[in-house]
mmCIF file of C-alpha atoms and ligand atoms in Angstrom:
data_model
loop_
_atom_site.group_PDB
_atom_site.id
_atom_site.type_symbol
_atom_site.label_atom_id
_atom_site.label_comp_id
_atom_site.label_asym_id
_atom_site.label_seq_id
_atom_site.Cartn_x
_atom_site.Cartn_y
_atom_site.Cartn_z
ATOM 1 C CA MET J 1 -11.499 -23.332 6.091
ATOM 2 C CA ASN J 2 -13.922 -26.137 5.150
ATOM 3 C CA PHE J 3 -16.790 -26.379 8.037
ATOM 4 C CA ILE J 4 -18.456 -28.664 6.686
ATOM 5 C CA ALA J 5 -15.803 -31.430 5.510
ATOM 6 C CA LEU J 6 -14.899 -31.266 9.009
ATOM 7 C CA ILE J 7 -17.778 -32.016 10.436
ATOM 8 C CA LEU J 8 -18.533 -35.328 7.973
ATOM 9 C CA TYR J 9 -15.415 -36.534 8.939
ATOM 10 C CA LEU J 10 -16.493 -36.139 12.257
ATOM 11 C CA SER J 11 -19.071 -38.099 12.052
ATOM 12 C CA SER J 12 -16.816 -40.733 10.772
ATOM 13 C CA MET J 13 -15.392 -40.249 13.979
ATOM 14 C CA GLN J 14 -16.832 -42.028 17.721
ATOM 15 C CA ASN J 15 -19.559 -40.017 18.955
ATOM 16 C CA SER J 16 -17.408 -39.176 22.168
ATOM 17 C CA GLY J 17 -18.757 -36.413 24.208
ATOM 18 C CA VAL J 18 -15.687 -33.926 23.182
ATOM 19 C CA VAL J 19 -16.688 -35.356 19.871
ATOM 20 C CA MET J 20 -19.825 -34.290 19.826
ATOM 21 C CA ARG J 21 -19.138 -30.802 21.586
ATOM 22 C CA ILE J 22 -17.124 -29.797 18.738
ATOM 23 C CA LYS J 23 -19.627 -31.079 16.315
ATOM 24 C CA GLY J 24 -22.266 -28.644 17.747
ATOM 25 C CA LEU J 25 -19.732 -25.943 17.351
ATOM 26 C CA LEU J 26 -19.468 -26.549 14.458
ATOM 27 C CA PHE J 27 -22.778 -26.687 13.664
ATOM 28 C CA LEU J 28 -23.310 -23.017 15.283
ATOM 29 C CA LEU J 29 -20.409 -22.361 12.918
ATOM 30 C CA VAL J 30 -22.035 -22.492 9.862
ATOM 31 C CA ILE J 31 -25.193 -21.316 10.510
ATOM 32 C CA ILE J 32 -23.463 -18.423 11.539
ATOM 33 C CA SER J 33 -21.573 -18.363 8.488
ATOM 34 C CA GLN J 34 -24.670 -18.737 6.771
ATOM 35 C CA ILE J 35 -26.208 -15.063 7.759
ATOM 36 C CA PRO J 36 -25.927 -12.253 5.560
ATOM 37 C CA PHE J 37 -23.255 -10.204 7.244
ATOM 38 C CA ALA J 38 -25.584 -7.304 7.784
ATOM 39 C CA PHE J 39 -27.226 -8.506 10.271
ATOM 40 C CA ARG J 40 -24.239 -9.752 12.050
ATOM 41 C CA THR J 41 -23.201 -6.276 12.297
ATOM 42 C CA GLY J 42 -25.533 -4.140 14.712
ATOM 43 C CA ALA J 43 -25.844 -0.169 14.156
ATOM 44 C CA ALA J 44 -23.142 -0.106 16.173
ATOM 45 C CA GLU J 45 -21.025 -1.960 15.479
ATOM 46 C CA PRO J 46 -17.909 -0.877 13.804
ATOM 47 C CA ILE J 47 -17.459 -1.974 9.831
ATOM 48 C CA PRO J 48 -14.904 -4.538 9.612
ATOM 49 C CA VAL J 49 -12.711 -3.451 6.787
ATOM 50 C CA VAL J 50 -9.754 -4.734 5.633
ATOM 51 C CA THR J 51 -6.785 -3.089 2.877
ATOM 52 C CA THR J 52 -3.903 -4.315 1.002
ATOM 53 C CA LEU J 53 -1.466 -1.660 2.318
ATOM 54 C CA PRO J 54 -0.699 0.281 5.845
ATOM 55 C CA VAL J 55 -1.430 3.355 3.627
ATOM 56 C CA LEU J 56 -4.937 2.462 2.882
ATOM 57 C CA LYS J 57 -5.750 1.339 6.552
ATOM 58 C CA ASP J 58 -4.802 5.236 6.862
ATOM 59 C CA LEU J 59 -6.906 6.236 5.027
ATOM 60 C CA VAL J 60 -9.928 4.602 5.680
ATOM 61 C CA GLU J 61 -9.618 5.090 8.875
ATOM 62 C CA ALA J 62 -9.384 8.787 8.620
ATOM 63 C CA VAL J 63 -12.753 9.037 6.542
ATOM 64 C CA GLY J 64 -14.887 5.848 8.942
ATOM 65 C CA GLY J 65 -13.782 7.377 12.051
ATOM 66 C CA SER J 66 -14.918 5.527 15.129
ATOM 67 C CA HIS J 67 -17.199 3.836 12.636
ATOM 68 C CA VAL J 68 -14.784 1.498 10.865
ATOM 69 C CA GLN J 69 -12.149 -1.373 12.131
ATOM 70 C CA VAL J 70 -9.414 -1.467 9.593
ATOM 71 C CA SER J 71 -6.683 -3.932 9.024
ATOM 72 C CA ALA J 72 -4.512 -3.941 6.739
ATOM 73 C CA LEU J 73 -2.754 -7.429 5.236
ATOM 74 C CA ILE J 74 0.800 -6.298 5.113
ATOM 75 C CA SER J 75 2.658 -4.688 7.170
ATOM 76 C CA GLY J 76 5.807 -1.618 6.185
ATOM 77 C CA PHE J 77 8.470 -3.935 6.694
ATOM 78 C CA GLU J 78 6.593 -6.044 3.422
ATOM 79 C CA SER J 79 7.482 -5.694 -0.015
ATOM 80 C CA GLU J 80 3.646 -4.828 -2.100
ATOM 81 C CA HIS J 81 5.217 -6.822 -4.566
ATOM 82 C CA THR J 82 6.397 -10.202 -2.710
ATOM 83 C CA TYR J 83 4.352 -10.878 0.312
ATOM 84 C CA THR J 84 3.368 -14.328 1.489
ATOM 85 C CA PRO J 85 0.054 -14.360 2.750
ATOM 86 C CA LYS J 86 -0.134 -15.923 6.787
ATOM 87 C CA PRO J 87 -3.390 -18.043 7.315
ATOM 88 C CA SER J 88 -4.765 -15.280 9.420
ATOM 89 C CA ASP J 89 -4.855 -13.238 6.284
ATOM 90 C CA LEU J 90 -7.541 -15.230 4.653
ATOM 91 C CA PHE J 91 -9.734 -15.032 8.500
ATOM 92 C CA SER J 92 -9.676 -11.176 7.949
ATOM 93 C CA ILE J 93 -11.118 -11.351 3.909
ATOM 94 C CA GLN J 94 -13.431 -13.371 5.759
ATOM 95 C CA ASN J 95 -15.141 -11.681 8.197
ATOM 96 C CA ALA J 96 -14.684 -7.854 6.056
ATOM 97 C CA ALA J 97 -17.621 -6.388 5.046
ATOM 98 C CA ILE J 98 -15.158 -4.506 2.400
ATOM 99 C CA LEU J 99 -11.750 -4.973 1.105
ATOM 100 C CA PHE J 100 -9.496 -1.909 -0.044
ATOM 101 C CA LYS J 101 -6.951 -2.654 -2.247
ATOM 102 C CA ILE J 102 -4.756 -0.420 -4.965
ATOM 103 C CA GLY J 103 -5.465 -2.631 -8.098
ATOM 104 C CA LEU J 104 -3.340 -2.129 -11.477
ATOM 105 C CA GLY J 105 -1.980 -5.971 -11.221
ATOM 106 C CA LEU J 106 0.375 -4.382 -7.746
ATOM 107 C CA GLU J 107 -1.339 -7.052 -5.083
ATOM 108 C CA THR J 108 -1.630 -9.921 -7.080
ATOM 109 C CA TRP J 109 -0.633 -12.067 -4.253
ATOM 110 C CA VAL J 110 -4.057 -11.022 -2.654
ATOM 111 C CA ASN J 111 -5.775 -12.728 -5.448
ATOM 112 C CA PRO J 112 -5.750 -16.475 -4.403
ATOM 113 C CA LEU J 113 -6.989 -14.996 -0.827
ATOM 114 C CA ILE J 114 -10.049 -13.404 -2.342
ATOM 115 C CA GLU J 115 -10.733 -16.248 -3.870
ATOM 116 C CA ASN J 116 -10.448 -18.807 -1.220
ATOM 117 C CA ALA J 117 -12.300 -16.156 0.908
ATOM 118 C CA GLY J 118 -15.732 -17.958 -0.832
ATOM 119 C CA ARG J 119 -17.811 -14.337 0.123
ATOM 120 C CA SER J 120 -19.751 -13.549 -3.396
ATOM 121 C CA ASP J 121 -20.740 -10.681 -1.224
ATOM 122 C CA LEU J 122 -17.779 -9.010 -0.222
ATOM 123 C CA LEU J 123 -17.681 -5.373 -1.074
ATOM 124 C CA ILE J 124 -13.717 -5.165 -3.172
ATOM 125 C CA ILE J 125 -12.702 -1.261 -3.956
ATOM 126 C CA ILE J 126 -10.047 -0.997 -6.388
ATOM 127 C CA SER J 127 -9.064 2.856 -5.026
ATOM 128 C CA SER J 128 -6.875 3.602 -8.608
ATOM 129 C CA GLU J 129 -9.687 3.992 -10.710
ATOM 130 C CA ASP J 130 -9.878 7.459 -12.307
ATOM 131 C CA VAL J 131 -6.028 8.182 -10.869
ATOM 132 C CA PRO J 132 -3.868 9.861 -14.778
ATOM 133 C CA LEU J 133 -1.888 7.213 -14.563
ATOM 134 C CA ILE J 134 1.937 7.152 -15.433
ATOM 135 C CA GLN J 135 2.541 4.715 -17.945
ATOM 136 C CA GLY J 136 5.404 2.412 -17.732
ATOM 137 C CA LYS J 137 6.777 4.207 -21.223
ATOM 138 C CA ASP J 138 7.189 7.185 -19.634
ATOM 139 C CA LEU J 139 10.622 5.476 -17.545
ATOM 140 C CA HIS J 140 13.722 5.081 -18.305
ATOM 141 C CA ALA J 141 13.698 2.401 -20.646
ATOM 142 C CA ASP J 142 15.433 -0.521 -19.222
ATOM 143 C CA ASP J 143 13.536 -0.077 -16.043
ATOM 144 C CA ILE J 144 9.730 -0.777 -16.594
ATOM 145 C CA GLU J 145 7.983 -2.540 -13.761
ATOM 146 C CA HIS J 146 5.508 -4.985 -15.509
ATOM 147 C CA HIS J 147 2.382 -3.531 -14.983
ATOM 148 C CA ALA J 148 0.395 -3.154 -18.288
ATOM 149 C CA GLU J 149 -2.032 -0.728 -17.143
ATOM 150 C CA GLY J 150 0.687 1.802 -15.796
ATOM 151 C CA ASN J 151 2.830 1.805 -12.956
ATOM 152 C CA PRO J 152 0.699 1.564 -9.901
ATOM 153 C CA HIS J 153 2.200 3.399 -6.924
ATOM 154 C CA ILE J 154 -0.560 6.105 -7.260
ATOM 155 C CA TRP J 155 -0.391 6.559 -3.447
ATOM 156 C CA LEU J 156 2.598 8.369 -3.359
ATOM 157 C CA ASP J 157 1.879 11.408 -5.243
ATOM 158 C CA PRO J 158 -1.171 13.146 -2.633
ATOM 159 C CA SER J 159 -3.611 14.974 -5.780
ATOM 160 C CA ASN J 160 -3.965 11.030 -6.303
ATOM 161 C CA VAL J 161 -4.973 10.448 -2.994
ATOM 162 C CA ARG J 162 -7.791 12.978 -2.777
ATOM 163 C CA ILE J 163 -9.452 10.847 -5.462
ATOM 164 C CA MET J 164 -8.827 7.306 -2.750
ATOM 165 C CA VAL J 165 -10.548 9.360 -0.477
ATOM 166 C CA GLN J 166 -13.068 9.548 -2.535
ATOM 167 C CA HIS J 167 -13.994 5.990 -3.355
ATOM 168 C CA ILE J 168 -13.841 5.243 0.260
ATOM 169 C CA LYS J 169 -15.998 7.770 0.917
ATOM 170 C CA ASN J 170 -18.624 6.594 -1.614
ATOM 171 C CA SER J 171 -18.050 2.890 -0.318
ATOM 172 C CA LEU J 172 -18.522 3.335 3.242
ATOM 173 C CA ILE J 173 -21.572 5.520 2.255
ATOM 174 C CA ARG J 174 -22.768 2.686 0.652
ATOM 175 C CA ILE J 175 -22.192 -0.009 3.225
ATOM 176 C CA ASP J 176 -23.640 2.550 6.035
ATOM 177 C CA PRO J 177 -25.409 4.913 4.616
ATOM 178 C CA THR J 178 -26.571 6.578 8.457
ATOM 179 C CA HIS J 179 -23.376 7.685 8.705
ATOM 180 C CA GLU J 180 -23.503 9.430 5.181
ATOM 181 C CA SER J 181 -22.465 12.905 6.988
ATOM 182 C CA ASP J 182 -19.231 11.607 9.069
ATOM 183 C CA TYR J 183 -17.586 10.179 5.690
ATOM 184 C CA VAL J 184 -18.822 13.267 3.669
ATOM 185 C CA GLU J 185 -16.610 15.559 6.763
ATOM 186 C CA ASN J 186 -13.682 13.703 7.807
ATOM 187 C CA ALA J 187 -13.338 13.335 3.936
ATOM 188 C CA ALA J 188 -13.310 16.802 2.930
ATOM 189 C CA GLN J 189 -11.993 17.830 5.709
ATOM 190 C CA TYR J 190 -8.950 14.964 5.195
ATOM 191 C CA ARG J 191 -8.834 16.236 1.323
ATOM 192 C CA HIS J 192 -7.866 19.817 3.044
ATOM 193 C CA GLN J 193 -5.341 17.845 4.982
ATOM 194 C CA LEU J 194 -3.360 17.245 2.079
ATOM 195 C CA GLU J 195 -3.794 20.469 -0.345
ATOM 196 C CA THR J 196 -1.939 22.155 3.020
ATOM 197 C CA LEU J 197 0.719 19.504 3.283
ATOM 198 C CA GLU J 198 1.515 19.006 -0.493
ATOM 199 C CA THR J 199 1.913 23.525 -0.891
ATOM 200 C CA ASP J 200 3.796 23.354 2.278
ATOM 201 C CA LEU J 201 5.934 20.440 0.429
ATOM 202 C CA LEU J 202 6.184 22.276 -2.302
ATOM 203 C CA GLU J 203 7.641 24.732 -1.260
ATOM 204 C CA LYS J 204 10.410 23.070 0.326
ATOM 205 C CA VAL J 205 11.821 21.626 -2.997
ATOM 206 C CA LYS J 206 11.081 24.884 -4.495
ATOM 207 C CA GLY J 207 14.862 26.144 -3.520
ATOM 208 C CA LEU J 208 16.886 23.285 -4.804
ATOM 209 C CA THR J 209 18.994 22.769 -7.765
ATOM 210 C CA ASP J 210 20.165 19.606 -8.007
ATOM 211 C CA LYS J 211 16.181 17.437 -7.796
ATOM 212 C CA ARG J 212 18.373 14.332 -9.005
ATOM 213 C CA ILE J 213 18.304 10.992 -8.072
ATOM 214 C CA ILE J 214 18.474 7.376 -8.654
ATOM 215 C CA THR J 215 15.384 4.968 -7.244
ATOM 216 C CA HIS J 216 15.889 1.667 -5.407
ATOM 217 C CA HIS J 217 13.254 0.470 -7.436
ATOM 218 C CA PRO J 218 10.216 2.292 -9.770
ATOM 219 C CA ALA J 219 7.913 2.829 -7.530
ATOM 220 C CA TRP J 220 8.550 6.844 -7.340
ATOM 221 C CA PRO J 221 7.643 8.425 -10.337
ATOM 222 C CA TYR J 222 3.859 9.784 -9.211
ATOM 223 C CA PHE J 223 6.516 11.371 -5.663
ATOM 224 C CA ALA J 224 9.102 12.821 -8.059
ATOM 225 C CA ALA J 225 6.215 14.249 -10.884
ATOM 226 C CA ARG J 226 4.172 15.613 -7.755
ATOM 227 C CA PHE J 227 7.493 17.182 -6.076
ATOM 228 C CA GLY J 228 9.416 17.533 -9.640
ATOM 229 C CA PHE J 229 11.971 15.637 -8.307
ATOM 230 C CA VAL J 230 13.842 13.944 -11.494
ATOM 231 C CA ILE J 231 14.409 9.951 -11.546
ATOM 232 C CA LYS J 232 17.869 8.998 -13.919
ATOM 233 C CA GLY J 233 17.274 5.277 -13.219
ATOM 234 C CA ASN J 234 16.052 2.352 -11.215
ATOM 235 C CA ILE J 235 18.466 0.296 -9.415
ATOM 236 C CA LEU J 236 15.599 -2.923 -9.728
ATOM 237 C CA THR J 237 13.628 -3.220 -12.855
ATOM 238 C CA GLN J 238 11.364 -5.833 -10.857
ATOM 239 C CA VAL J 239 10.913 -6.343 -7.176
ATOM 240 C CA GLY J 240 12.816 -9.740 -6.107
ATOM 241 C CA SER J 241 15.144 -9.728 -9.296
ATOM 242 C CA GLU J 242 19.050 -8.744 -8.548
ATOM 243 C CA PRO J 243 21.008 -6.438 -11.236
ATOM 244 C CA SER J 244 22.982 -7.823 -13.954
ATOM 245 C CA ALA J 245 26.384 -6.912 -13.545
ATOM 246 C CA LYS J 246 26.163 -5.386 -16.469
ATOM 247 C CA LYS J 247 22.971 -3.120 -15.036
ATOM 248 C CA MET J 248 25.804 -2.274 -12.507
ATOM 249 C CA ALA J 249 28.222 -0.658 -14.471
ATOM 250 C CA SER J 250 26.054 1.138 -16.064
ATOM 251 C CA LEU J 251 24.390 2.729 -12.825
ATOM 252 C CA ILE J 252 28.156 3.357 -11.584
ATOM 253 C CA GLN J 253 29.338 5.239 -14.725
ATOM 254 C CA LEU J 254 25.676 6.986 -14.603
ATOM 255 C CA ILE J 255 26.271 8.467 -11.418
ATOM 256 C CA LYS J 256 29.744 9.304 -11.918
ATOM 257 C CA LYS J 257 29.310 11.223 -15.565
ATOM 258 C CA GLU J 258 25.998 12.808 -14.531
ATOM 259 C CA ASN J 259 27.966 13.521 -11.118
ATOM 260 C CA ILE J 260 24.794 12.078 -9.366
ATOM 261 C CA GLN J 261 24.192 12.614 -5.554
ATOM 262 C CA VAL J 262 21.572 11.074 -3.895
ATOM 263 C CA ILE J 263 20.267 7.027 -4.082
ATOM 264 C CA VAL J 264 17.214 6.917 -2.757
ATOM 265 C CA SER J 265 17.220 3.200 -1.221
ATOM 266 C CA GLU J 266 13.862 1.693 0.915
ATOM 267 C CA PRO J 267 13.817 -0.330 3.918
ATOM 268 C CA GLN J 268 12.161 -3.112 2.274
ATOM 269 C CA LEU J 269 14.546 -3.504 0.097
ATOM 270 C CA ASN J 270 17.970 -5.364 0.594
ATOM 271 C CA GLN J 271 20.697 -2.708 1.229
ATOM 272 C CA LYS J 272 23.600 -3.911 -0.831
ATOM 273 C CA ILE J 273 23.413 -2.893 -3.783
ATOM 274 C CA PRO J 274 23.203 0.480 -2.790
ATOM 275 C CA MET J 275 25.778 -0.006 -0.162
ATOM 276 C CA ILE J 276 27.959 -1.069 -3.525
ATOM 277 C CA LEU J 277 27.183 2.023 -5.534
ATOM 278 C CA ALA J 278 27.516 4.789 -2.455
ATOM 279 C CA GLU J 279 31.747 2.200 -1.948
ATOM 280 C CA GLU J 280 32.526 2.636 -5.840
ATOM 281 C CA THR J 281 31.443 6.373 -6.593
ATOM 282 C CA GLY J 282 30.824 8.218 -3.026
ATOM 283 C CA VAL J 283 26.719 8.812 -3.802
ATOM 284 C CA HIS J 284 25.348 9.988 -0.700
ATOM 285 C CA ILE J 285 22.156 7.068 -0.107
ATOM 286 C CA VAL J 286 18.512 8.726 2.094
ATOM 287 C CA SER J 287 16.131 5.635 2.936
ATOM 288 C CA LEU J 288 12.736 6.754 1.937
ATOM 289 C CA SER J 289 9.595 4.477 2.281
ATOM 290 C CA PRO J 290 6.959 3.984 -0.709
ATOM 291 C CA ILE J 291 5.067 3.006 2.682
ATOM 292 C CA SER J 292 3.968 3.678 5.672
ATOM 293 C CA GLY J 293 5.249 2.201 9.364
ATOM 294 C CA ALA J 294 8.506 1.201 8.171
ATOM 295 C CA ILE J 295 10.195 4.443 9.085
ATOM 296 C CA SER J 296 9.413 5.196 12.999
ATOM 297 C CA GLY J 297 6.884 8.358 12.655
ATOM 298 C CA THR J 298 5.627 7.639 9.123
ATOM 299 C CA ASP J 299 2.883 5.055 10.148
ATOM 300 C CA ARG J 300 -0.268 7.752 9.015
ATOM 301 C CA TYR J 301 -0.311 8.982 5.673
ATOM 302 C CA LEU J 302 0.693 12.576 5.930
ATOM 303 C CA ASP J 303 3.843 12.141 7.965
ATOM 304 C CA LEU J 304 5.445 9.636 5.090
ATOM 305 C CA ILE J 305 4.501 11.547 2.659
ATOM 306 C CA ARG J 306 6.457 14.537 4.813
ATOM 307 C CA TYR J 307 9.664 12.077 5.781
ATOM 308 C CA ASN J 308 9.846 11.816 2.572
ATOM 309 C CA VAL J 309 10.151 15.182 0.546
ATOM 310 C CA GLU J 310 11.653 16.907 3.696
ATOM 311 C CA THR J 311 14.766 13.945 4.177
ATOM 312 C CA LEU J 312 14.763 13.929 0.344
ATOM 313 C CA VAL J 313 14.775 17.975 0.054
ATOM 314 C CA ALA J 314 18.121 18.021 3.230
ATOM 315 C CA ALA J 315 20.293 14.889 1.134
ATOM 316 C CA LEU J 316 19.882 17.563 -1.933
ATOM 317 C CA GLU J 317 21.340 20.298 -0.471
ATOM 318 C CA LYS J 318 23.898 18.941 1.723
ATOM 319 C CA PRO J 319 25.272 15.671 -0.284
ATOM 320 C CA ASN J 320 28.977 14.294 0.834
HETATM 321 ZN ZN1 ZN F 1 6.390 -1.076 -6.200
#
């Protein structure tokens, strides 16, 4: 939003009462926007935080508690790859003290927003830093999602989230050192919850004899590596593209030949292709979500991971 350009435009107009009042208001906004962020928020005001994904919002809220006011740019129903920003997203970034993203080339759509926000003082945290990455080459040869630095879906492994929570804690302390002890305590508590969840879910996976799945897009290598699932193929190599007839034929052949029982479909993507595969082969479709909020009861990260593991275990135990 360029107030100064608007003021210049209004200055060229005749000074009616209404125009004068708008100009007064705009001058006030310009003055407010020049005051450094730290002076605008009193000690009692929660820190305005913006995150790209709803999963990050949940994690920042877990660590920040009542000291943060968090908004996520995408909802659970949009793809993390192909989101089209809304005008209000720019406003959210302009008013934030910290922006959390995953990085690794995932949220390419947020970069123009950050540029246009014109906020040189915005603290941008890449939460994937220090996370051990699974490279594209570890996936099936023709199923590489085109991320040069490694697959970006790191949050689907709770062990990686322990590292992400450290970044969140450190950045909140940097912005708001007064509440350091709260952030340290909340982060420690959340890490404990992550560990308990992981132990509990690993126990549920243990009894499975068949852990093979076909996934909708390459979102699941970290999830599979942590819980012992085996990804035999992906329907989409990139979100936004459709599989070719040749790819469909090879998937059908793979499912039949290896007797694969379960396809993981995702609510953010087109359901048509998994349905065709199910009709052709009798494979069972199970809907899991890589991001929180799309499936009822999965707004919190811990619930999302529990849902994904338990639903998949149930499907692999009892295929059609
Ligand atoms: Zn993805």
